[in-house]
mmCIF file of C-alpha atoms in Angstrom:
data_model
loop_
_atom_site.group_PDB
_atom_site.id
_atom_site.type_symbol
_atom_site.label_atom_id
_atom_site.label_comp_id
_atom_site.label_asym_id
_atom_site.label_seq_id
_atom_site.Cartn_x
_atom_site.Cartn_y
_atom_site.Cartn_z
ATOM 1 C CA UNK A 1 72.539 -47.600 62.222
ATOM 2 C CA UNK A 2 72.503 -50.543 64.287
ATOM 3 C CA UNK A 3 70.560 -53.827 63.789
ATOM 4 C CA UNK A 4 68.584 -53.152 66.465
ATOM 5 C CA UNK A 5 67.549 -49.496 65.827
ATOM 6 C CA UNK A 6 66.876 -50.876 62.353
ATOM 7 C CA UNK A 7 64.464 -53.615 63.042
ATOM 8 C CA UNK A 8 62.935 -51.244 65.839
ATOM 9 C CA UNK A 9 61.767 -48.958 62.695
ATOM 10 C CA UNK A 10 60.943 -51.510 60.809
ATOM 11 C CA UNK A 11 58.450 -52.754 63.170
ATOM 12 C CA UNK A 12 57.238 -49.443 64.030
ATOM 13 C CA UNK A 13 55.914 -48.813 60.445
ATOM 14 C CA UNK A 14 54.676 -52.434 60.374
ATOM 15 C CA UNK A 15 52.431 -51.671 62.679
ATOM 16 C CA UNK A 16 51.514 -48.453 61.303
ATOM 17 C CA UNK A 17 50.865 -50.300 58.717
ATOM 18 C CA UNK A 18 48.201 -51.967 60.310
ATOM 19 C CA UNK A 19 46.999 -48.970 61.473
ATOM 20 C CA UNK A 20 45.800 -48.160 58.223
ATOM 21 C CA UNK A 21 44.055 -50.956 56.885
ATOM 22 C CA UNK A 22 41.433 -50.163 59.998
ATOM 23 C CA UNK A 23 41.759 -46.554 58.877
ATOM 24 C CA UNK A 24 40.675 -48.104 55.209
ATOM 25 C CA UNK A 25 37.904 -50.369 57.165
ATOM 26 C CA UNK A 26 36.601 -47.040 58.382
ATOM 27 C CA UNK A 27 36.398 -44.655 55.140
ATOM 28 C CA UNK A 28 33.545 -46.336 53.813
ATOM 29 C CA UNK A 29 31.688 -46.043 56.994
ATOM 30 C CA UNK A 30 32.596 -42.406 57.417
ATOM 31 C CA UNK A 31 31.665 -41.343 54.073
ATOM 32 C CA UNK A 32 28.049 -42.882 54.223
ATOM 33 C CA UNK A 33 27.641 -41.391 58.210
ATOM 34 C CA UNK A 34 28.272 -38.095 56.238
ATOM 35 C CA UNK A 35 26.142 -38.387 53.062
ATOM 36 C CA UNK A 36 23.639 -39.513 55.267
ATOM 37 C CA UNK A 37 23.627 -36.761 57.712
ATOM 38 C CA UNK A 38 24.415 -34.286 54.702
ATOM 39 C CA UNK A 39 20.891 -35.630 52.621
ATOM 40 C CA UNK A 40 18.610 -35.913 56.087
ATOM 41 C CA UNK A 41 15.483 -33.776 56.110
ATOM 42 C CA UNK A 42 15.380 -34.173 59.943
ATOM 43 C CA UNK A 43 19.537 -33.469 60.483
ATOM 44 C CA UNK A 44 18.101 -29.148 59.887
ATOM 45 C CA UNK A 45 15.274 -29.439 62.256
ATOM 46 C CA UNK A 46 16.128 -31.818 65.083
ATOM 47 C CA UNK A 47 16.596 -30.572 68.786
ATOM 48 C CA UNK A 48 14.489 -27.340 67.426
ATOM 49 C CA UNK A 49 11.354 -26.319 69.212
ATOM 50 C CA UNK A 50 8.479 -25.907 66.883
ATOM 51 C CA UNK A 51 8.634 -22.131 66.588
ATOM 52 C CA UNK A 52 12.851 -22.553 65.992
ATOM 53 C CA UNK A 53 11.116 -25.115 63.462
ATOM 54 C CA UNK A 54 8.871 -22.334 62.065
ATOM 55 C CA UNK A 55 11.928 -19.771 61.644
ATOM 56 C CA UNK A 56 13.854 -22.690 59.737
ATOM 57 C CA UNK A 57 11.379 -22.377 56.546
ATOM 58 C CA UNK A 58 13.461 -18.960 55.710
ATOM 59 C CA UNK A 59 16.813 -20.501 56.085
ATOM 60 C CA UNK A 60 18.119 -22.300 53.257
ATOM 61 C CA UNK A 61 17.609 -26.789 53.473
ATOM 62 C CA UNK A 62 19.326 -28.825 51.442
ATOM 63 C CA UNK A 63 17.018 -31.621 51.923
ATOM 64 C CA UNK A 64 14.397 -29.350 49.892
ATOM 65 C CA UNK A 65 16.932 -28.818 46.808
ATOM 66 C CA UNK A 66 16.267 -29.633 43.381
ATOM 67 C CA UNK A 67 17.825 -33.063 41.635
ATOM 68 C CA UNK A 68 20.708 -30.871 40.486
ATOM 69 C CA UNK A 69 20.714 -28.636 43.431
ATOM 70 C CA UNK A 70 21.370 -31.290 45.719
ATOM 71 C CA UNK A 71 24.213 -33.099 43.610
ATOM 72 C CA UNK A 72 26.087 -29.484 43.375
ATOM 73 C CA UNK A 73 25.174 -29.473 47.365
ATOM 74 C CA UNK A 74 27.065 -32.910 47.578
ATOM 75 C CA UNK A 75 30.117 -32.322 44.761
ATOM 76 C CA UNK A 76 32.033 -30.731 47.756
ATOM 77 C CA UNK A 77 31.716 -33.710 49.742
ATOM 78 C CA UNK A 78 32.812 -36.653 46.816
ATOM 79 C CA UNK A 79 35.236 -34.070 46.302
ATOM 80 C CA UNK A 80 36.744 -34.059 50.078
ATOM 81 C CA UNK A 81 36.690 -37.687 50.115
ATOM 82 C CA UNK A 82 38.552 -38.440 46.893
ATOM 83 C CA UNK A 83 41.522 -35.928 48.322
ATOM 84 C CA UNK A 84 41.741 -37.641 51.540
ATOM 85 C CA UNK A 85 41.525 -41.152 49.318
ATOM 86 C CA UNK A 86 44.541 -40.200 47.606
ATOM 87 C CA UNK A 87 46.394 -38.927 51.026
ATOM 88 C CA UNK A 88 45.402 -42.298 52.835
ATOM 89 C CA UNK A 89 47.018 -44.029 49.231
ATOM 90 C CA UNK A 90 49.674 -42.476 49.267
ATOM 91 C CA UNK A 91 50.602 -42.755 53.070
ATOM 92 C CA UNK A 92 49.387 -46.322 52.741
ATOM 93 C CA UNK A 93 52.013 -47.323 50.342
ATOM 94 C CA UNK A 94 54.709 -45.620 51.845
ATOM 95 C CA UNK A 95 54.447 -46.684 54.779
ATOM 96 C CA UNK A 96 53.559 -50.433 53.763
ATOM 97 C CA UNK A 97 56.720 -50.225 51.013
ATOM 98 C CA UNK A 98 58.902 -48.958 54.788
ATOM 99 C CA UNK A 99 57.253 -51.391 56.838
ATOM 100 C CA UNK A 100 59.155 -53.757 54.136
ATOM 101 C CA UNK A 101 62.665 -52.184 54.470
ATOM 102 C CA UNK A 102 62.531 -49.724 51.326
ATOM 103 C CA UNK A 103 62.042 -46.432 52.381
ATOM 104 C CA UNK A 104 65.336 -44.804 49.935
ATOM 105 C CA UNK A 105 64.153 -45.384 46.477
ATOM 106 C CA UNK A 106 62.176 -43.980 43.494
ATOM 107 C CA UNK A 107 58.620 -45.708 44.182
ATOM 108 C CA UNK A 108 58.949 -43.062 47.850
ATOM 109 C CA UNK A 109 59.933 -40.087 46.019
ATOM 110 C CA UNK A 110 57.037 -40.870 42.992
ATOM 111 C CA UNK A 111 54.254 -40.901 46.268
ATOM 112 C CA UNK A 112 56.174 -38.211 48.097
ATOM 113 C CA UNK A 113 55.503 -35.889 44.743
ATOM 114 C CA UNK A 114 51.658 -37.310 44.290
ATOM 115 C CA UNK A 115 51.121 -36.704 48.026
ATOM 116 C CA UNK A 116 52.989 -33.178 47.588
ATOM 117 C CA UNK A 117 51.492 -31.882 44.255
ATOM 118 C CA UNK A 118 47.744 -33.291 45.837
ATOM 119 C CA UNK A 119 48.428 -31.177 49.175
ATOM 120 C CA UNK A 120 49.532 -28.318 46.555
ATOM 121 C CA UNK A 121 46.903 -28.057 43.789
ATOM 122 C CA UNK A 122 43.419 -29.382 46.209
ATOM 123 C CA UNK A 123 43.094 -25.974 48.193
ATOM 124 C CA UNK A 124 43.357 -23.810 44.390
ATOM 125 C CA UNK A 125 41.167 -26.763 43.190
ATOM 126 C CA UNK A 126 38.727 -26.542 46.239
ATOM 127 C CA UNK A 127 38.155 -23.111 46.175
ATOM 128 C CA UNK A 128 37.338 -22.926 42.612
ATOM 129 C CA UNK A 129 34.591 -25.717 43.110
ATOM 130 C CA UNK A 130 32.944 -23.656 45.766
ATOM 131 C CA UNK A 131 32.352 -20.878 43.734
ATOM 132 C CA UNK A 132 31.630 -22.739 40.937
ATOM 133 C CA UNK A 133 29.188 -24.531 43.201
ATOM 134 C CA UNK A 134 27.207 -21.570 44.830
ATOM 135 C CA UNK A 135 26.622 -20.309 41.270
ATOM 136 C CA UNK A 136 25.201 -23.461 40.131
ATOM 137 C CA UNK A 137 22.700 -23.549 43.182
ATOM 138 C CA UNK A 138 21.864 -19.847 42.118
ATOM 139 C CA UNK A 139 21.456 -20.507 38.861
ATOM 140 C CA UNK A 140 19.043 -23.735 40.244
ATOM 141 C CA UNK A 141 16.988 -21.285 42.111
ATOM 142 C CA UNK A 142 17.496 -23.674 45.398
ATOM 143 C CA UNK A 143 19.954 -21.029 46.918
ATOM 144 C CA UNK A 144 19.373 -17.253 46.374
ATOM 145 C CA UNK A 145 22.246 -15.846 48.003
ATOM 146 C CA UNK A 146 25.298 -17.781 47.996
ATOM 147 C CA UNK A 147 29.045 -17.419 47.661
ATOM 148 C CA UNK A 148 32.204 -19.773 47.760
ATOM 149 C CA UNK A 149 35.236 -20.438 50.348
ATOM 150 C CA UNK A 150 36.229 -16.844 51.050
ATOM 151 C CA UNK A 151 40.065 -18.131 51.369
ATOM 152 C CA UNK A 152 42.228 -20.374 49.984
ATOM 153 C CA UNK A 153 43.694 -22.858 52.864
ATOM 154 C CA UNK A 154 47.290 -21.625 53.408
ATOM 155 C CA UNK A 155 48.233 -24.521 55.307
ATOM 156 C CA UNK A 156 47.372 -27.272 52.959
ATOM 157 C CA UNK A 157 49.268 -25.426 50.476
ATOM 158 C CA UNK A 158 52.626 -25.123 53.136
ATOM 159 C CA UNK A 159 52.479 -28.814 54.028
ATOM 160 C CA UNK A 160 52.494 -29.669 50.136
ATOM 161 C CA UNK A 161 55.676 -27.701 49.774
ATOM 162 C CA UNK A 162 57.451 -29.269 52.575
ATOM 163 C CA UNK A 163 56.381 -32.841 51.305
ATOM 164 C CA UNK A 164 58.242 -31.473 48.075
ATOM 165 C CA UNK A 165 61.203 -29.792 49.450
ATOM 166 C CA UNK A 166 61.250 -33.115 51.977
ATOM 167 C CA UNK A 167 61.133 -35.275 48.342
ATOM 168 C CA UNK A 168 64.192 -33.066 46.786
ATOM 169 C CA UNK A 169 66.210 -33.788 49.939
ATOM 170 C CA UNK A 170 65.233 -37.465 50.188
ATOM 171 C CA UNK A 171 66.306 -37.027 46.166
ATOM 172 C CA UNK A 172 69.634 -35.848 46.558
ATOM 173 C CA UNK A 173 70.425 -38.532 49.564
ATOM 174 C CA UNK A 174 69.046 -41.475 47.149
ATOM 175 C CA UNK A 175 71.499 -39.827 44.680
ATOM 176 C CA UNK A 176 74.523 -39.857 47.506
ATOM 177 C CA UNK A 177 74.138 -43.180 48.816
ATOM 178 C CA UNK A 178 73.992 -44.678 44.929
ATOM 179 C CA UNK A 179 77.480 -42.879 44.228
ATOM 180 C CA UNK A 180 79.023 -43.823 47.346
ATOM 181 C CA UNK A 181 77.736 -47.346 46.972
ATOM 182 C CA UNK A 182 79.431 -47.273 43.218
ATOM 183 C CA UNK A 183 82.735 -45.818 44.310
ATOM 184 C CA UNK A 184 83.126 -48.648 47.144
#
């Protein structure tokens, strides 16, 4: 690879780099827009006419939950924002150790198999929780009928295994280039 190529790349993931640390100014933000819009009375009933208003009472509001109704309503939400915490980690320092020129070494293929295994396990993980979840708000009496996720996201799941097959390959070239560069 040339030196020019090289530094090209380099530059390209320092400012990717940057990229991220407004994408980490932002998560905060985001996360309160949502529990806030999430735990507003007036988010179920705004924009509705007074008799759409009327016909609301029979659908189910969150904002009227019990104490522990309305933490199981929100567990799927801390949940969702701890797994995209981990994938914005995990990017993060990849991407920040690249930005500094070390892209073929073991701290890459340790976040390559946290970001994998995360992308693997979160959809089983996630749809467990939401049945868990819409028994607990039956069992509350804030929700009479209520079920889970009726699937388990696919993709998620295929995304984690090509982070993992991408890890075994970036593996086995680590392992190539450390034997070549003790037989020369």
């Amino acid at each position: 690879m040339s030196e020019k190529s090289a530094q090209s790349g380099t530059q390209s993931f320092k400012r990717l780099n940057y990229i991220f640390w407004v994408v980490w100014a932002f998560v905060p933000l985001l996360f309160y827009k949502l529990w806030k819009l999430l735990n507003d009375p007036a988010t179920y009933t705004q924009g509705l006419t007074p008799e759409q208003a009327n016909c609301m009472k029979d659908i189910v509001n969150p904002a009227s939950f019990s104490t522990l109704g309305t933490f199981l309503f929100n567990v799927p939400l801390l949940s969702a924002f701890v797994f995209y915490v981990v994938l914005i980690f995990s990017f993060h320092r990849m991407v920040h150790r690249f930005a500094k020129g070390g892209a073929f070494d073991a701290f890459t293929l340790r976040h390559m198999k946290v970001l994998g295994y995360t992308l693997i396990c979160y959809p089983f993980f996630d749809f467990a929780l939401g049945h868990l979840i819409s028994a607990g708000l039956q069992y509350t009496g804030d929700m009479k009928f209520a079920s889970g996720p009726p699937f388990i996201d696919i993709a998620v799941i295929a995304a984690g295994f090509f982070v993992v097959a991408l890890m075994i390959v970036l593996k086995n070239a680590i392992d190539l280039k450390s034997e070549n560069d003790l037989t020369i």
